[in-house]
Coordinates of C-alpha atoms in Angstrom, one line a residue:
M87 CA -25.4 17.6 9.1
P88 CA -22.0 15.7 10.5
E89 CA -18.7 16.7 9.3
C90 CA -15.3 14.9 9.5
Q91 CA -13.1 16.4 12.2
N92 CA -10.2 15.8 9.8
C93 CA -11.1 17.2 6.4
N94 CA -14.5 18.7 7.4
S95 CA -16.6 17.0 4.6
F96 CA -20.0 15.8 4.9
V97 CA -20.6 12.4 6.2
T98 CA -24.2 10.7 6.6
R99 CA -25.8 9.9 9.9
R100 CA -25.4 6.1 8.9
Y101 CA -21.7 6.6 8.8
V102 CA -21.4 8.3 12.0
R103 CA -23.4 5.4 13.8
V104 CA -21.5 3.0 12.0
F105 CA -17.9 4.2 12.4
T106 CA -17.6 6.7 15.2
P107 CA -16.9 5.5 18.7
E108 CA -19.5 5.6 21.3
G109 CA -20.1 9.0 22.9
Q110 CA -18.9 10.9 19.8
E111 CA -20.9 12.7 17.2
T112 CA -18.7 13.4 14.6
P113 CA -15.9 10.7 12.9
R114 CA -11.9 11.6 13.2
V115 CA -11.5 10.5 9.7
C116 CA -14.0 9.8 6.4
P117 CA -13.3 7.9 3.1
S118 CA -12.7 11.6 1.8
C119 CA -9.9 12.2 3.7
E120 CA -6.5 11.8 1.9
D121 CA -3.8 11.7 4.2
K122 CA -5.4 9.6 7.3
I123 CA -7.4 6.6 7.3
R124 CA -9.0 4.0 9.9
D125 CA -7.3 1.2 11.2
G126 CA -9.3 -0.8 13.3
S127 CA -10.2 1.6 16.2
D128 CA -7.1 4.1 15.5
V129 CA -6.4 6.4 12.7
R130 CA -3.3 6.7 11.5
A131 CA -1.3 8.5 8.5
A132 CA -1.9 7.1 5.0
R133 CA 0.9 5.3 3.4
S134 CA -0.1 6.3 0.1
T135 CA -2.3 8.6 -1.5
R136 CA -5.8 7.9 -2.6
G137 CA -6.6 7.9 -6.5
N138 CA -9.4 10.3 -6.7

């Protein structure tokens, strides 16, 4: 099962296929990450916390 490199949360294979750069098997960040977010093709620190 694929896991996020940042928070180690489970991610689906569909998420990996859509949001992971070619040649990588695990995403650098996912929707469960509270401290980082995707910004286009980059990853950056979140400016505010996500209200979980």
